[in-house]
PDB file of C-alpha atoms in Angstrom:
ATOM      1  CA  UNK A   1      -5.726  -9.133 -78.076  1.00 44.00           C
ATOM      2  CA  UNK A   2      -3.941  -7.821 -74.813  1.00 49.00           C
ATOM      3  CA  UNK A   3      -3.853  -9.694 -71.616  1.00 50.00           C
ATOM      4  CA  UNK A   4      -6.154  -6.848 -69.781  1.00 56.00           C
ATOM      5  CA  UNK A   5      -9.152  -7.330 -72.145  1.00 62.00           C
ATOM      6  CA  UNK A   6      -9.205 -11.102 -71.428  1.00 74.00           C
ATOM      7  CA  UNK A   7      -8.435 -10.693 -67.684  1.00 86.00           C
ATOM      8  CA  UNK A   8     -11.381  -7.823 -67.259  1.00 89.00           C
ATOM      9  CA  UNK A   9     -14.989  -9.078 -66.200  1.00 91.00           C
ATOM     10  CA  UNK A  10     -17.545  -8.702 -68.549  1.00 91.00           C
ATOM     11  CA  UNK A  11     -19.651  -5.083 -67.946  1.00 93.00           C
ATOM     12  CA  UNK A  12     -23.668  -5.025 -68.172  1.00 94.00           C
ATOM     13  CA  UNK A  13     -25.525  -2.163 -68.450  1.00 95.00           C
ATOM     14  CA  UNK A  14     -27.307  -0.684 -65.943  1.00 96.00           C
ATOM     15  CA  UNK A  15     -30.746   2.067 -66.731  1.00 96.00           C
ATOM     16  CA  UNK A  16     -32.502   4.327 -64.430  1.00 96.00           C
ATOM     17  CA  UNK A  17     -35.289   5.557 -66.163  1.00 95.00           C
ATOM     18  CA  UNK A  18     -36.041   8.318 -63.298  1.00 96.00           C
ATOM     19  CA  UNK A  19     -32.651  10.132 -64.037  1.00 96.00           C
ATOM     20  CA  UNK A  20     -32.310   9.598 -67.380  1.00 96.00           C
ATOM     21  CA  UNK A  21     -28.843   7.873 -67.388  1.00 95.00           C
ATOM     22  CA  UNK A  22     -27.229   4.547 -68.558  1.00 95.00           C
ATOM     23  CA  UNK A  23     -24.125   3.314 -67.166  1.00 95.00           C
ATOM     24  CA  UNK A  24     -22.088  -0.127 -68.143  1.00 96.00           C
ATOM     25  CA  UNK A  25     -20.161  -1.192 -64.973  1.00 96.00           C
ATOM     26  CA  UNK A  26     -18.211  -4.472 -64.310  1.00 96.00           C
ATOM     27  CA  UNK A  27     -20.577  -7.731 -63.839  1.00 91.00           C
ATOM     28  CA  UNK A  28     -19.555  -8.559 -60.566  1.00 93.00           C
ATOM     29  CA  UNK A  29     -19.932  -4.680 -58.988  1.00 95.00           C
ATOM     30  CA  UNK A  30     -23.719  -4.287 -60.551  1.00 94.00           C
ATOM     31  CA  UNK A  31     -25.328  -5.687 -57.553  1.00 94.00           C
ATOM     32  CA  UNK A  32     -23.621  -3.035 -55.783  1.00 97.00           C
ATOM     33  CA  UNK A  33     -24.118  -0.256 -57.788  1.00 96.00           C
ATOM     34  CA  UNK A  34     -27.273  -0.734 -57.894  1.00 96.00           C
ATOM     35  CA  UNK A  35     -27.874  -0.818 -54.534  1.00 96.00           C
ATOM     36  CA  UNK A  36     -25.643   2.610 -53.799  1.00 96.00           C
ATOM     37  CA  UNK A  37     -27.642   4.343 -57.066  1.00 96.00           C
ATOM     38  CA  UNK A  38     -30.979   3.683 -55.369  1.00 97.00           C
ATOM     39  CA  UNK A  39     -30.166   4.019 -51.874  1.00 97.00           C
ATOM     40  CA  UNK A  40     -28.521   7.927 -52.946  1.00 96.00           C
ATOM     41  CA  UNK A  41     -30.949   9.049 -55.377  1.00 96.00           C
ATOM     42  CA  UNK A  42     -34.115   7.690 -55.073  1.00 96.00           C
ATOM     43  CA  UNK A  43     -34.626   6.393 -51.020  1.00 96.00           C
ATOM     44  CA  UNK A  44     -34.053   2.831 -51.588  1.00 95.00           C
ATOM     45  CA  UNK A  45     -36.957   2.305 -53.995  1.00 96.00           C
ATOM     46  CA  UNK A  46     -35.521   0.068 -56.819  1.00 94.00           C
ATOM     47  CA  UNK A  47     -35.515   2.171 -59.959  1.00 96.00           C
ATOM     48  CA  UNK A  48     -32.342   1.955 -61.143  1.00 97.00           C
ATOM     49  CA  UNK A  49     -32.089  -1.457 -62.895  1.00 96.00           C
ATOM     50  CA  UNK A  50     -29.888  -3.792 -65.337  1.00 94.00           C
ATOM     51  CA  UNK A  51     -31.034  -3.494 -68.863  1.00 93.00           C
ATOM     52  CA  UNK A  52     -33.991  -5.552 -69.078  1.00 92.00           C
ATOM     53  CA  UNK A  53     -32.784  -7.886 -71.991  1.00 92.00           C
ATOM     54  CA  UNK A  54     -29.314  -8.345 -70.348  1.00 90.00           C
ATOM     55  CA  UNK A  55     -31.220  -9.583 -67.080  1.00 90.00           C
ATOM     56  CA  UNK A  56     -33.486 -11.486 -69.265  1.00 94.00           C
ATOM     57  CA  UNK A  57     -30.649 -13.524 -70.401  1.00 92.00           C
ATOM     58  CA  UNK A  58     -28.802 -13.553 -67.460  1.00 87.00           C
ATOM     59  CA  UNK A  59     -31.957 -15.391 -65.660  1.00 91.00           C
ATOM     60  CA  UNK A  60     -31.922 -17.735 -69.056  1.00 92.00           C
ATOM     61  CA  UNK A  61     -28.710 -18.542 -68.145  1.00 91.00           C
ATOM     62  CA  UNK A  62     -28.818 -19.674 -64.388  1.00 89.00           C
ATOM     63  CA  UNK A  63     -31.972 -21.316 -65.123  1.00 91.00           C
ATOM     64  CA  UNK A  64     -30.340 -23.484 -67.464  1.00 91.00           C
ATOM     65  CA  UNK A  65     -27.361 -24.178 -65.217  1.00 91.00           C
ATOM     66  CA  UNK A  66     -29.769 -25.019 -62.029  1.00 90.00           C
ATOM     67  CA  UNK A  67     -31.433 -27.680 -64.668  1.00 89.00           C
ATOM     68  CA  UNK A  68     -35.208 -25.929 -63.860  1.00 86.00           C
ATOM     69  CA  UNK A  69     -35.846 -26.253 -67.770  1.00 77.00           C
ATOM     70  CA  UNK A  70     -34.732 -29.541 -67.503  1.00 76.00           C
ATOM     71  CA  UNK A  71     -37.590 -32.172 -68.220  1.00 62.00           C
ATOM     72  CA  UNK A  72     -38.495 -34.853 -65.485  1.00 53.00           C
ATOM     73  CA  UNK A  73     -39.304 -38.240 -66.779  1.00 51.00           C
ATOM     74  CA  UNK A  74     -42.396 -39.230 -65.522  1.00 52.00           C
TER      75      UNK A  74
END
């Protein structure tokens, strides 16, 4: 494998249904482009969004690293 694979961030998906288009960006600019998408094209109203299975398993993932799933002994 070459070095830039393993030094470039992982890319999600993002979908907005309105305009018919998919996109894969860099993780840590989704937020972002998100943000810019909606704001241009559609007045701020959140339409644009990250594939629904990758934010599934992104909130699977910081719930399991904040411990919520985590059972309290009672």
């Amino acid at each position: 494998m070459s070095g830039d694979s393993e030094d470039a961030p992982p890319t999600v998906t993002i979908e907005c249904p309105e305009c018919g288009t998919e996109s894969k960006v860099p993780l840590p600019d989704a937020a972002e482009r998100l943000d810019t998408h909606n704001e241009r094209v559609h007045d701020g109203e959140a339409v644009a969004q990250l594939d629904p299975v990758v934010a599934d398993r992104l909130a699977d993932i910081l719930a399991e690293e904040m411990g919520i799933w985590e059972e309290t002994e009672t």
